[in-house]
Coordinates of C-alpha atoms in Angstrom, one line a residue:
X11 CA -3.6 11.6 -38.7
X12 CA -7.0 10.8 -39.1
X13 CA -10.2 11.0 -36.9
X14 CA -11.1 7.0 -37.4
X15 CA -9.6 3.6 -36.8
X16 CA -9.7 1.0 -39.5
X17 CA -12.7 -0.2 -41.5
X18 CA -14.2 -3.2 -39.8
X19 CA -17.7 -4.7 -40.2
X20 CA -18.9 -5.0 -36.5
X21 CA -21.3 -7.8 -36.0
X22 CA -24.4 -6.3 -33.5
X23 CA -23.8 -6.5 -30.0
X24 CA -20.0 -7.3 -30.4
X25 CA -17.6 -6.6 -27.4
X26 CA -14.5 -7.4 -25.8
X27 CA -16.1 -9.7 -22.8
X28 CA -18.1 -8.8 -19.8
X29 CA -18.0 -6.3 -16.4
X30 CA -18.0 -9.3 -14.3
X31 CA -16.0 -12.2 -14.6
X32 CA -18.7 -14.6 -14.0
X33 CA -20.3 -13.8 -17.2
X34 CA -17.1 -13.7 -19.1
X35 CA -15.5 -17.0 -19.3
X36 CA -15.3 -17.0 -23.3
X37 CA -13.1 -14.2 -23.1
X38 CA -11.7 -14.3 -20.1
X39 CA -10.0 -18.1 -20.7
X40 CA -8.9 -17.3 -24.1
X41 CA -7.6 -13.8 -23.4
X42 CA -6.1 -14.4 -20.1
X43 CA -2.9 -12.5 -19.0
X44 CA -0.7 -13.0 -16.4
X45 CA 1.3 -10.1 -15.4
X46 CA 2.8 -12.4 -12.6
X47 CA -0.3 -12.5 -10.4
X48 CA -1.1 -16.0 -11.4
X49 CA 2.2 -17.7 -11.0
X50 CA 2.4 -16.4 -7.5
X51 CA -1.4 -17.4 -6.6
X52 CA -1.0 -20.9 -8.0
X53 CA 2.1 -21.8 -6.4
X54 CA 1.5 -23.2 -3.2
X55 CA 4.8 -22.6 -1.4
X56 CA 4.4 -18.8 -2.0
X57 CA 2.8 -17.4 1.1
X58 CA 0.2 -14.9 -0.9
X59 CA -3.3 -16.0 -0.4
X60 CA -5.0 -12.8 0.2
X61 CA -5.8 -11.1 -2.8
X62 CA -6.7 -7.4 -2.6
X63 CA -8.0 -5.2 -4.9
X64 CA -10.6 -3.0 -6.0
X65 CA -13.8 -3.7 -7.9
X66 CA -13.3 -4.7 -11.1
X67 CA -9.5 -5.0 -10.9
X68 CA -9.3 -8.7 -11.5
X69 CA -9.7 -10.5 -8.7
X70 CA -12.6 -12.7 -9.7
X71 CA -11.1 -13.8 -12.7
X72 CA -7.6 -14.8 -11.6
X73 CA -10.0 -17.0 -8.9
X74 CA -11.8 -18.5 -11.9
X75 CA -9.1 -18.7 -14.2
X76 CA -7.2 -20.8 -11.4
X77 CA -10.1 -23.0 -10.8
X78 CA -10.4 -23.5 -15.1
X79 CA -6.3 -24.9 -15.3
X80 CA -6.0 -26.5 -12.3
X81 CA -7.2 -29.7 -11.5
X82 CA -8.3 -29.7 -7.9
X83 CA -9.6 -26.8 -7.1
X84 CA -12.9 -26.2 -4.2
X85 CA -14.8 -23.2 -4.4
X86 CA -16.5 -21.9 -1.3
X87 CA -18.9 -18.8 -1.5
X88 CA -20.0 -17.1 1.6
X89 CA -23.7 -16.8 1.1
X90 CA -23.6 -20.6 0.5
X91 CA -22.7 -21.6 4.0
X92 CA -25.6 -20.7 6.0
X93 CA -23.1 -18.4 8.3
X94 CA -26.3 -16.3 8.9
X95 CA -27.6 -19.0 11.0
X96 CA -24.9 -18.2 13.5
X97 CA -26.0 -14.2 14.0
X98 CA -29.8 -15.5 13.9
X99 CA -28.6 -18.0 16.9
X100 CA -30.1 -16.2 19.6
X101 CA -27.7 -17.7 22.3
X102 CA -24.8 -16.7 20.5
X103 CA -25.7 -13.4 20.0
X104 CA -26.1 -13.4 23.4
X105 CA -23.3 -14.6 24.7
X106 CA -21.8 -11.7 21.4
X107 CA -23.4 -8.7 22.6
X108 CA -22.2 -9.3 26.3
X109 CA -18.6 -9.6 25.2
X110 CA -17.9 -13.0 25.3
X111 CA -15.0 -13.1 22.6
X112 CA -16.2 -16.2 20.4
X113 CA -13.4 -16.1 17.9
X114 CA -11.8 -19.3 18.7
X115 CA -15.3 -20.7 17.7
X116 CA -15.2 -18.8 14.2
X117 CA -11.7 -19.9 13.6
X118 CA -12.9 -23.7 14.4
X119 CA -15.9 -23.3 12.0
X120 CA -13.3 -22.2 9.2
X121 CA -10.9 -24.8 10.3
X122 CA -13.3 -27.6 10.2
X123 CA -15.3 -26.6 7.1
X124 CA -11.8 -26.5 4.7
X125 CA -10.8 -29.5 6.2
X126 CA -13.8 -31.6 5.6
X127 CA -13.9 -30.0 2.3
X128 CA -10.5 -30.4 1.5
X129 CA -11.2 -34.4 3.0
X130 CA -14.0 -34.7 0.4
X131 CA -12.5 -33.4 -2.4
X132 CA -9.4 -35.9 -1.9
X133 CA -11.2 -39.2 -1.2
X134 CA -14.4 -38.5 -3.2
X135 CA -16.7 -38.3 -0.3
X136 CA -20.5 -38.0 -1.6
X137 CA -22.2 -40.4 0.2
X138 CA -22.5 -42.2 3.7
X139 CA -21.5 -45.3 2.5
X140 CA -18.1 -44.0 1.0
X141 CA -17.7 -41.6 4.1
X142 CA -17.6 -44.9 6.8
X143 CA -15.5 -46.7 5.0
X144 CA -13.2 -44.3 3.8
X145 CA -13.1 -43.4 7.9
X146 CA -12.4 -47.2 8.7
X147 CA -9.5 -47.5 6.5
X148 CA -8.0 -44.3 7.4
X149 CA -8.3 -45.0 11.6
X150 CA -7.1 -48.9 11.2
X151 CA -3.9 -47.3 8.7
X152 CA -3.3 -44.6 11.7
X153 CA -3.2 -46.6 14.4
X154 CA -1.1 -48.9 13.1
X155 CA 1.5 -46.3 11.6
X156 CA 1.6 -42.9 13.9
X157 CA -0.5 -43.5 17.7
X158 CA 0.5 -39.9 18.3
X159 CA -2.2 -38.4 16.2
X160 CA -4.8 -40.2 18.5
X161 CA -6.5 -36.5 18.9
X162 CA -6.8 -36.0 15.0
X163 CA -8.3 -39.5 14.8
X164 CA -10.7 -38.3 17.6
X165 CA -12.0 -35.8 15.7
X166 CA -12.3 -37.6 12.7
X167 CA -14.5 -40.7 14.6
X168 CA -16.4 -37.8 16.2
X169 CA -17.0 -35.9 12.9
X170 CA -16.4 -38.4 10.2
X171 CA -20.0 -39.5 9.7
X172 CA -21.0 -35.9 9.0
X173 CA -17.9 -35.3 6.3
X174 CA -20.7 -36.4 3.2
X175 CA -23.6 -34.0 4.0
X176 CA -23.6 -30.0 2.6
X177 CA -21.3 -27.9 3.8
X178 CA -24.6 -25.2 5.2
X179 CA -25.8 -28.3 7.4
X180 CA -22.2 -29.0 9.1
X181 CA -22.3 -25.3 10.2
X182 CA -25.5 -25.5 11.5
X183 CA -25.1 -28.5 13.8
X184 CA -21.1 -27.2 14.8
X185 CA -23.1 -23.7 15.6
X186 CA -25.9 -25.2 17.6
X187 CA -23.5 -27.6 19.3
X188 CA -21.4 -24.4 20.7
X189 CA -25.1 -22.8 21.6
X190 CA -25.9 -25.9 23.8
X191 CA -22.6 -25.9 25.7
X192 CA -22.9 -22.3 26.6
X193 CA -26.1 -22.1 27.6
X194 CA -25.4 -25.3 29.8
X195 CA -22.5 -23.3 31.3
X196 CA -24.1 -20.0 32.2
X197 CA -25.3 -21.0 35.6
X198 CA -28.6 -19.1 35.1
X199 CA -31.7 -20.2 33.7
X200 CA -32.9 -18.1 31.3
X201 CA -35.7 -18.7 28.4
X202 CA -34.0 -18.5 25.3
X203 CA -36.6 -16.2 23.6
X204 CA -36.0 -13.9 26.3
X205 CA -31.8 -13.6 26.5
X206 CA -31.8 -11.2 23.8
X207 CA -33.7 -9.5 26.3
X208 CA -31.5 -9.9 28.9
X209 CA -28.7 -8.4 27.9
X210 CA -28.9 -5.0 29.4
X211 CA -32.6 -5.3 31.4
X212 CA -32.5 -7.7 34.2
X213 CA -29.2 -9.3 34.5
X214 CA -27.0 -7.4 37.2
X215 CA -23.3 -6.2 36.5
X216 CA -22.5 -9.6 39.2
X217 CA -24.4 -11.8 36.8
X218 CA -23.0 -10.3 33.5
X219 CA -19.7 -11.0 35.0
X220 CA -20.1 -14.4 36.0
X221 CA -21.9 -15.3 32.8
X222 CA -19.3 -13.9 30.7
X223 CA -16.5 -15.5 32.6
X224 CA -18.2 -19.1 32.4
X225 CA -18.7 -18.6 28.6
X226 CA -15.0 -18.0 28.4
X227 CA -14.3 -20.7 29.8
X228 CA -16.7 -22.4 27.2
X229 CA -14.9 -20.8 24.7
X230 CA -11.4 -22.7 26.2
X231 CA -12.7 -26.4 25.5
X232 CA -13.3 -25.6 21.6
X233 CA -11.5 -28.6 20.0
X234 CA -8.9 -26.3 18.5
X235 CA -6.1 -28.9 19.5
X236 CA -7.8 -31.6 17.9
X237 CA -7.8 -29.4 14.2
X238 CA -4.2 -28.9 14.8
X239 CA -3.8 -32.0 14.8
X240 CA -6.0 -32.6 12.1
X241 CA -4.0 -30.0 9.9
X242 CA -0.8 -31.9 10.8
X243 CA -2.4 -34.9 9.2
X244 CA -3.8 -33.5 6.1
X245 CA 0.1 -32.3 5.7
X246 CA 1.9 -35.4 6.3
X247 CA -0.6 -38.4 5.8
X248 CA -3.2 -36.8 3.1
X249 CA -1.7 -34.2 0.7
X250 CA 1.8 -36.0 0.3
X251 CA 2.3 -35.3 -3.7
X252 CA 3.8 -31.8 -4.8
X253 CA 2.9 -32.4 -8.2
X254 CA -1.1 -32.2 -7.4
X255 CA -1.8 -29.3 -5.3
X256 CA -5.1 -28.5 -3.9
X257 CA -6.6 -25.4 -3.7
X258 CA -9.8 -23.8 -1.9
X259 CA -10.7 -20.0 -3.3
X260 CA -13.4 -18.0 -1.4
X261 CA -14.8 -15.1 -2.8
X262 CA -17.5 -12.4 -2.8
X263 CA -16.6 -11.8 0.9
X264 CA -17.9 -8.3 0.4
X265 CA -21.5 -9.2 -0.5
X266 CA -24.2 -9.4 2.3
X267 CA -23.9 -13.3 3.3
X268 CA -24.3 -11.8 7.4
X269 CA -24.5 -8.8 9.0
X270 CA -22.0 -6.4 8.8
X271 CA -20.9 -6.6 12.8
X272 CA -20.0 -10.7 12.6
X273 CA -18.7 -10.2 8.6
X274 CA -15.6 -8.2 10.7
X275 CA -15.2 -11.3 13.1
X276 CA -15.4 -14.3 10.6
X277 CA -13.2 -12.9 7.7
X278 CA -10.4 -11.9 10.6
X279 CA -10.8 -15.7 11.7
X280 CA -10.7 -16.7 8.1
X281 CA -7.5 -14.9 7.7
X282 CA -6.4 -16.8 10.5
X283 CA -7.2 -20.3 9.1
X284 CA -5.6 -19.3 6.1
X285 CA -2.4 -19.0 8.3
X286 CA -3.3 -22.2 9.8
X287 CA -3.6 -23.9 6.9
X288 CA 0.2 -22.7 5.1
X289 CA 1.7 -25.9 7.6
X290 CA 0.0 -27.9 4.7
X291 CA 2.6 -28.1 2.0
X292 CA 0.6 -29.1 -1.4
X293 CA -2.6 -26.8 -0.4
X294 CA -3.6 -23.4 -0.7
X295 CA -6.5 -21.6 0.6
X296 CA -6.9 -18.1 -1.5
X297 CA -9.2 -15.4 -0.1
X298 CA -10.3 -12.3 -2.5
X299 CA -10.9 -9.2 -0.3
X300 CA -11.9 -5.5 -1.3
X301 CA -8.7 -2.7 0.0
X302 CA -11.8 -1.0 2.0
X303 CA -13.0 -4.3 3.3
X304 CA -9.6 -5.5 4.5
X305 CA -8.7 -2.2 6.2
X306 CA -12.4 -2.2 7.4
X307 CA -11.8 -5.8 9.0
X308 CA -8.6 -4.1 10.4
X309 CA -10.0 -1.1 12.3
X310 CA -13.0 -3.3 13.6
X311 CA -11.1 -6.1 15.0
X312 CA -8.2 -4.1 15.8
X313 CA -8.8 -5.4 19.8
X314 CA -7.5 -9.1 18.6
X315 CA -4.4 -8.3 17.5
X316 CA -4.9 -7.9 13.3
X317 CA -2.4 -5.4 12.0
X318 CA -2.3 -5.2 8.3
X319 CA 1.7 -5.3 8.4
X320 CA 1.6 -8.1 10.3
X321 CA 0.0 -9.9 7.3
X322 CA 1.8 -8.1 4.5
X323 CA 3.6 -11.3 3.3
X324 CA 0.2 -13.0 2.5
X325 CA -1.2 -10.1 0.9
X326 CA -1.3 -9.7 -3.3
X327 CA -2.7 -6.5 -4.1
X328 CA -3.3 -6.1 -8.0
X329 CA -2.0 -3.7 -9.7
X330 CA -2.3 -2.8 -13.7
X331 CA 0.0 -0.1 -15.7
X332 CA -1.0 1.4 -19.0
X333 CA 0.9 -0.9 -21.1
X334 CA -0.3 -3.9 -19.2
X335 CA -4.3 -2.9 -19.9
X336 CA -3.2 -2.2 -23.7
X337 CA -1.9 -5.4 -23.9
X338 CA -4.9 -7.2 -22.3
X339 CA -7.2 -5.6 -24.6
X340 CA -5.3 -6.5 -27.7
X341 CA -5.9 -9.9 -26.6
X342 CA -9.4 -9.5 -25.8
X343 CA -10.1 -7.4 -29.3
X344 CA -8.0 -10.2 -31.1
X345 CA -10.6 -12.7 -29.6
X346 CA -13.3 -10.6 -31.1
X347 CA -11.3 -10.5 -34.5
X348 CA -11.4 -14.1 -34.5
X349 CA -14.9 -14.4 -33.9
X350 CA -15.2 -12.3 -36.9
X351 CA -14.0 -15.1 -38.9
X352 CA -10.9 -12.3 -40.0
X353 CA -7.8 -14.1 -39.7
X354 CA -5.9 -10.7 -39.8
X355 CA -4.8 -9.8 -36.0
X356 CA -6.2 -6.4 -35.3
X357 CA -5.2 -4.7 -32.5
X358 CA -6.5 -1.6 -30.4
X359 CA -4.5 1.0 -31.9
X360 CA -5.4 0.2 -35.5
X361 CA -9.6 -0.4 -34.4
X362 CA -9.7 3.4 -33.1
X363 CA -8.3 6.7 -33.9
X364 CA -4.7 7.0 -33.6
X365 CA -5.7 10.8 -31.3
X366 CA -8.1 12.4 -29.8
X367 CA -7.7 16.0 -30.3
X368 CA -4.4 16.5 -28.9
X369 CA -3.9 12.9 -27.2
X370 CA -2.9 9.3 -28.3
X371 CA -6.4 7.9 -28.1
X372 CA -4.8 4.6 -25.5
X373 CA -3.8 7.9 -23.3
X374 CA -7.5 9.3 -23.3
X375 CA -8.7 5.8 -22.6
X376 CA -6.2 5.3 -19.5
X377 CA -7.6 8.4 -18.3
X378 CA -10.6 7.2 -18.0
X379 CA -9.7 4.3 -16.4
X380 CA -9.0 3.9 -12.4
X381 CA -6.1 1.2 -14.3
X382 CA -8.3 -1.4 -13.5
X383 CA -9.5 -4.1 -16.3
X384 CA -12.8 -3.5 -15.6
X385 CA -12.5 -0.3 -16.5
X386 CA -10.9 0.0 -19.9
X387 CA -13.0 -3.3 -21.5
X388 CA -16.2 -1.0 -20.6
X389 CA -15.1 1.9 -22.3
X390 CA -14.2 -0.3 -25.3
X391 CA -17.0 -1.9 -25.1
X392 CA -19.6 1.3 -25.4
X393 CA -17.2 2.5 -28.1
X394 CA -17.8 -0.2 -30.6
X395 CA -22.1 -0.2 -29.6
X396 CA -21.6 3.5 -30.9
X397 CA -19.7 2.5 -34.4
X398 CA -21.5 -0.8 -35.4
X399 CA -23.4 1.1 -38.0
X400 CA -20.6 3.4 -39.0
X401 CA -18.1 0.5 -39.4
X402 CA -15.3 1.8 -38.0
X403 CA -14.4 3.9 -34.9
X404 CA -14.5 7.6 -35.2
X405 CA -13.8 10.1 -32.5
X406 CA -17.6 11.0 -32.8
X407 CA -18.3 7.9 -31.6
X408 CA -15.5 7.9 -28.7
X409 CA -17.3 10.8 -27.7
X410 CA -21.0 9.6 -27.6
X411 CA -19.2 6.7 -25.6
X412 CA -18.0 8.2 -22.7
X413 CA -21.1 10.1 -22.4
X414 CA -22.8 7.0 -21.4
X415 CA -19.8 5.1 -19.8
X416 CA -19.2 8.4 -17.4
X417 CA -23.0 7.7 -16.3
X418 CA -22.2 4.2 -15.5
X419 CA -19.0 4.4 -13.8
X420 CA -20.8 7.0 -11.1
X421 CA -23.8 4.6 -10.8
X422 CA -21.2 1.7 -10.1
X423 CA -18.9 4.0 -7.4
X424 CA -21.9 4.7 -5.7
X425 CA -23.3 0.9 -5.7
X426 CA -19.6 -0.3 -4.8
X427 CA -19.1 2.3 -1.6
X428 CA -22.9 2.4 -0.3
X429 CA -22.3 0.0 2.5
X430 CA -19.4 2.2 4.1
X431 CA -20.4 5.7 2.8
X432 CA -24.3 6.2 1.8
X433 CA -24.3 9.4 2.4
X434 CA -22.0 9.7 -1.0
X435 CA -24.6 9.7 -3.0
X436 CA -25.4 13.3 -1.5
X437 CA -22.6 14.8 -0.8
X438 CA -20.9 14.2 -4.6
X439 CA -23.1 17.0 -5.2
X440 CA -20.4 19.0 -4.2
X441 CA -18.2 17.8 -7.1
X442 CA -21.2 18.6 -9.9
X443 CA -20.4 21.6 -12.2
X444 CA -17.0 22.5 -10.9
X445 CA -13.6 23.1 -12.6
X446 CA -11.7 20.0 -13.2
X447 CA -9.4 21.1 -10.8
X448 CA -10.0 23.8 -7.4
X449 CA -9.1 24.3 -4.1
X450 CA -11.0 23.4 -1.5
X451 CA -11.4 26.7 -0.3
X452 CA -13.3 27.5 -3.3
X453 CA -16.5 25.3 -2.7
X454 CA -19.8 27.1 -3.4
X455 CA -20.5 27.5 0.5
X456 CA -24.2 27.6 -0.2
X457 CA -23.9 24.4 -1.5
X458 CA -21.7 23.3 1.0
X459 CA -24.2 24.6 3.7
X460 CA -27.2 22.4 2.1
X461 CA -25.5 19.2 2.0
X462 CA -24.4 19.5 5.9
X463 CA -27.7 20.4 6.5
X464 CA -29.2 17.4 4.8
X465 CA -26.7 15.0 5.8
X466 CA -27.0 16.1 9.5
X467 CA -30.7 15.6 9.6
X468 CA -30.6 12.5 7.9
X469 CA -32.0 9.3 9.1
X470 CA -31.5 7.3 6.0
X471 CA -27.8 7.8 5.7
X472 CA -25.1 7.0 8.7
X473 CA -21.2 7.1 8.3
X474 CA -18.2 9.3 8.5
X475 CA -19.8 12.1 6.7
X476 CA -23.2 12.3 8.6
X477 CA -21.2 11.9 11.8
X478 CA -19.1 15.4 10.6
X479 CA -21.9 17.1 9.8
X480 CA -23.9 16.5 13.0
X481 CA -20.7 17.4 15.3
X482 CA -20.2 20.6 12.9
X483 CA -24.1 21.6 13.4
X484 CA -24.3 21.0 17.4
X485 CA -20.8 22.5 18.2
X486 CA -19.8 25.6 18.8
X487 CA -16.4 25.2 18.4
X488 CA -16.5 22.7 15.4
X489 CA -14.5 23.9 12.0
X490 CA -16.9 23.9 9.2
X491 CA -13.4 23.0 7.2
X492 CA -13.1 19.7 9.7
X493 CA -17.0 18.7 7.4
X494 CA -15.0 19.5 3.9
X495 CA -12.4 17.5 4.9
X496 CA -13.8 14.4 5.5
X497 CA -15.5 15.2 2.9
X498 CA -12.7 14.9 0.9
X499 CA -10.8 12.5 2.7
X500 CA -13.8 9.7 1.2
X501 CA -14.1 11.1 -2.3
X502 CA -9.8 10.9 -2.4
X503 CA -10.7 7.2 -1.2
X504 CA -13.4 6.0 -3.2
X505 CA -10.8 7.8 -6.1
X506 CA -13.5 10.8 -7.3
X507 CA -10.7 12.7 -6.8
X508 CA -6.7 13.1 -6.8
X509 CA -5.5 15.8 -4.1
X510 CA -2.5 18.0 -4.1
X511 CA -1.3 18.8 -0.9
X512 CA -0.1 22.2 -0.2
X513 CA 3.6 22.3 -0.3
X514 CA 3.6 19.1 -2.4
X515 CA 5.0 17.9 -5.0
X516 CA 2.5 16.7 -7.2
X517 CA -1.0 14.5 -7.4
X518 CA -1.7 12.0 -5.2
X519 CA -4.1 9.3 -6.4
X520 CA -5.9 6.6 -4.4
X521 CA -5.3 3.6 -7.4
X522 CA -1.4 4.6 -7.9
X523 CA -0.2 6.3 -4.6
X524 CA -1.8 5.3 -1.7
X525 CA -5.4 4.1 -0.3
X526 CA -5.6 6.5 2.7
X527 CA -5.0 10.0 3.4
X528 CA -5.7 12.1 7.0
X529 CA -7.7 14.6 7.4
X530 CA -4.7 16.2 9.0
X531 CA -2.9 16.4 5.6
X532 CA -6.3 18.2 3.5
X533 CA -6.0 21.7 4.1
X534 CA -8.2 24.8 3.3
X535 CA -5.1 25.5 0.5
X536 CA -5.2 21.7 -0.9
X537 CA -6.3 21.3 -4.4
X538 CA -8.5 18.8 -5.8
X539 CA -8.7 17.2 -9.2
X540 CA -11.5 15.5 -10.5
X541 CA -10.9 12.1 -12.1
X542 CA -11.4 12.3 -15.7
X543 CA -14.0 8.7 -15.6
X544 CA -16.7 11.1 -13.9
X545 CA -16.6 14.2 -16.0
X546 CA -19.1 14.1 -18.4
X547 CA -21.4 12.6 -15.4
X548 CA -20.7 15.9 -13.2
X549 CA -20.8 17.9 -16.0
X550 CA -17.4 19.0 -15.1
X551 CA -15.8 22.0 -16.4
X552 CA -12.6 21.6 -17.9
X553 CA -10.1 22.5 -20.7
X554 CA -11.1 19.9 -23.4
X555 CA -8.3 17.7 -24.5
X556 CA -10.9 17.5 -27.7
X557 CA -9.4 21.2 -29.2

C-alpha cells in the first residue's frame, strides 16, 4: 500500500468542474450521468415534475442538462418576473393582510404566464406584427373547426396582443388589472396611500367583513374558466406531435425574488398549475424546490389543502449512493485527463491513495460527503490545488484538503439554512470541541446557558430556536431539555448531526433516513454524532481514522 496516487503532472488551477452548475457546463455536459433521474424528468407522460433535493445535490444541472439535449425547452427564473411588483401592490396587500384568499389570482398569473410562454415559444412570437397575425389565423381556424372553445378564443382576442412583450410587463398589467377590480368592488372609498393604513386602525370589524366578502367575490370572476379552456387548446389544437415535447423548467425558487410570506402562496399555486398543466400531453412544466422549502410551503399553506402525500406522485427527490458519486467523478476526472492531452483513462482510485490510515480513501471521501455531487467534486477539487506542485496525490495533501474544505462546507450550511434558522450560526457553538459522538445529556451546561441567553435576548436572530429559548427564560415551568432539543431537532435537519435514539437500533441521518425528526423522539439519553464534513471546522474530537 502506499501513501500516494499515481504520478500525474497537474496543470495550475485544474479541477473536476464547478460548485454550481451554472458555471460548470464544460464538465457538466461532457460528464453527465444519469442514474435514472433524467429519463424520468424528460419524459413527459411521467407525472414527476417537482424535483427535490438539497443544495448541491443536482438539481440545477439535471435542469440545464435538459434544456442542453432537448430542443424546445423555456426557462423561467423567479427574480425575472417582476413577482415583487405584486407584494409592493399596495391594494393587494391590502386586500392580503385582511384575509382575502387571492390564490385563484396566483394560480391565473402562473396559468397565463406558461401559456403565453409556451404560445411564443411554438409560433415564434417576438414581435407585434407576428403576434396579430399569428392570432387572426388561429381564431378564423377555430371558429371554423371547434365553436366550443369560444371561451379560450376569448381569452386569446383579449390577451393576444400582449403575448409578444416580456414576460415582467404581462405580470404587471395582469396584477394591476386585479388591483383595479378590487378596489372598484370594496364599496368604500379609501386613498390608496392610506389602505395599508387601514387595515387594523379605522376600518370597523362590520367594514372588514363586508370588504373582505366583496373581494371574494372579486376573487370568483378571475378568468380561470377561460385558462381551462385555454389549456384544453394547447393539448388538442397546439402541442399535437409526441415526438417534439415542450418543456418549461423554473428554478432558484429559493432565492429572494419576493418576500418570504407571498414566496409560500405563489410556489403552492405554481405547484398547482404544474397539475393544471399535465392535461397537456407533449408538455412538461419542471419545478426544482429545496426538501426545507417544500415542506416550508407545506406547513404555511397548510389552510388550502397542500399535503405533501397528496403530491407524492409528482415529486423526484434525488438521491446519490457511494458507487453512484464514484462513478460520476471518474467521469468528471476522465474529462480532466483528457484535457491533459493524456489519452490514458485515469480514474479516482488510481489519482489518490488507495487508504487513508485504516480506510479505502473513496470511503473517507463519502464520509465527508452529505452523498451529494456537490459535495465530493469539492473535496476533489481542494485535493488536487494541494498536490499541483507535488505531482501526485499524497495523504498529506488529503489532509491539508479537508482542513480547508471543512471550513467551507460550515460557511455554506450556514449560508444555505440562514433564511429558516439564523440563529444557527450561534447555537453550532454548542457542537465546537466536543467528542465526535455524546449524549445530549453531556453538553457543557455553561455553554448551553450562554447560548439561551444570547439567543433569548436577541433581536437580530428569529426562528425555532430563539422562540425556545425565550419560552425556556420567561417560564417557570419550561424544561431547559425542551431548548436542547430543538436544538437538536435543527442541527439533525440541516444534517450537523446523525442521532441515535435511545432504545434504537442504530444512526439515523437526515440525507439517507429521513428529513424530520420530533422533538418527542430526542431524549436527554439520545446520542449525537457529528458529521464527519464539519470536523476539522469544530475542531472536533475524535478517534482518527488517520492511526
Amino acid at each position: 500500500m502506499t501513501d500516494s496516487g499515481i504520478p500525474f503532472r497537474f496543470k495550475r488551477n485544474s479541477k473536476i468542474g464547478e460548485a454550481g452548475a451554472e458555471q460548470d457546463d464544460e464538465y457538466l455536459f461532457q460528464s453527465f450521468l444519469d442514474i435514472g433521474d433524467y429519463e424520468e424528468l424528460r419524459n413527459p407522460r411521467s407525472p414527476k415534475r417537482i424535483l427535490v433535493g438539497r443544495t448541491g445535490s443536482g438539481k440545477t444541472a439535471l435542469l440545464r442538462y435538459l434544456a442542453h439535449k432537448e430542443e424546445h425547452v423555456i426557462e423561467l427564473e423567479p427574480e425575472n418576473l417582476s413577482l415583487s411588483f405584486i407584494s409592493n401592490n399596495t391594494v393587494i396587500r391590502f386586500f392580503e393582510d385582511l384575509g382575502v384568499k387571492l390564490d385563484p389570482f396566483y394560480s391565473l398569473l402562473w396559468k397565463h404566464v406558461i401559456a403565453v410562454e409556451l404560445i411564443k415559444k411554438r409560433y415564434g412570437l417576438t414581435t407585434e406584427e407576428k403576434t396579430k397575425s399569428w392570432i387572426t389565423n388561429i381564431v378564423d381556424s377555430l371558429k371554423k373547426k371547434d365553436g366550443a372553445k369560444e371561451r379560450a378564443l376569448l381569452y386569446i382576442k383579449d390577451w393576444g396582443d400582449k403575448f409578444w412583450i416580456e414576460t415582467e410587463s404581462r405580470i404587471q398589467e395582469l396584477t394591476t388589472k386585479l388591483a383595479s377590480e378590487l378596489k372598484m368592488g370594496m364599496g368604500i372609498e379609501i386613498p390608496v396611500g392610506q389602505l395599508g393604513l387601514k387595515v387594523g386602525a379605522d376600518l370597523t370589524e362590520e367594514q372588514k367583513q363586508e370588504i373582505i366578502y366583496r373581494g371574494q367575490n372579486v376573487m370568483k370572476s378571475v378568468q380561470l374558466r377561460e385558462l381551462a379552456d385555454v389549456i384544453r387548446f394547447l393539448d388538442e389544437d397546439v402541442f399535437i406531435d409526441p415526438q417534439k415535447p415542450y418543456y418549461v423548467t423554473i428554478d432558484k425558487l429559493d432565492e429572494d425574488w419576493v418576500d418570504d410570506s407571498l414566496r409560500y402562496r405563489l410556489i403552492r399555486a405554481l405547484i398547482e398549475a404544474l397539475k393544471a398543466f399535465q392535461k397537456v400531453e407533449n408538455v412538461k412544466i419542471i419545478i426544482a424546490l429545496r426538501h426545507d422549502l417544500l415542506l416550508k410551503v407545506f406547513s404555511e399553506t397548510a389552510g388550502v389543502g397542500l399535503q405533501e402525500e397528496k403530491y407524492d406522485a409528482l415529486i423526484l427527490r434525488l438521491r446519490w449512493s457511494q458507487k453512484q458519486i464514484e462513478s460520476l467523478l471518474d467521469k468528471r476526472i476522465e474529462v480532466m485527463v483528457r484535457q491533459q492531452y493524456t489519452t490514458r483513462p485515469v480514474r479516482l482510485r488510481e489519482l489518490f491513495p488507495e487508504k487513508v490510515g485504516r480506510i479505502s480513501f473513496i470511503d473517507y471521501l463519502i464520509q465527508r460527503t452529505a452523498l451529494r455531487p456537490r459535495d465530493a467534486i469539492l473535496f476533489v477539487n481542494e485535493c488536487i490545488t494541494r498536490s499541483e506542485s507535488a505531482g501526485q496525490v499524497k495523504v498529506q495533501s488529503i489532509f491539508a484538503a479537508e482542513s480547508e474544505y471543512s471550513r467551507l462546507r460550515i460557511a455554506s450550511l450556514l449560508y444555505e439554512w440562514k433564511r429558516i434558522y439564523p440563529s444557527l450560526k450561534s447555537s453550532i457553538r454548542l457542537l465546537e470541541k466536543t467528542p465526535a459522538e455524546f449524549r445530549l445529556s453531556s453538553i457543557n451546561k455553561l455553554l448551553l446557558d450562554n447560548v439561551i441567553e444570547e439567543l433569548a435576548m436577541s433581536t437580530e436572530y428569529q426562528d425555532t430556536c430563539t422562540q425556545a429559548c425565550s419560552n425556556y427564560l420567561n417560564s417557570e415551568n419550561a424544561s431547559k431539555h425542551a431548548v436542547v432539543a430543538e436544538f437538536f431537532r435543527v442541527f439533525f435537519q440541516v444534517g450537523l448531526v446523525g442521532l441515535c435514539h435511545e432504545g434504537g437500533s442504530g444512526w439515523l441521518w437526515t440525507q439517507i433516513d429521513t428529513p424530520l425528526v420530533t422533538l418527542g423522539q430526542i431524549k436527554p439519553g439520545t446520542k449525537a454524532q457529528i458529521h464527519a464534513m464539519y470536523h476539522q471546522a469544530l475542531n472536533t474530537h475524535y478517534q482518527t481514522e488517520r492511526n
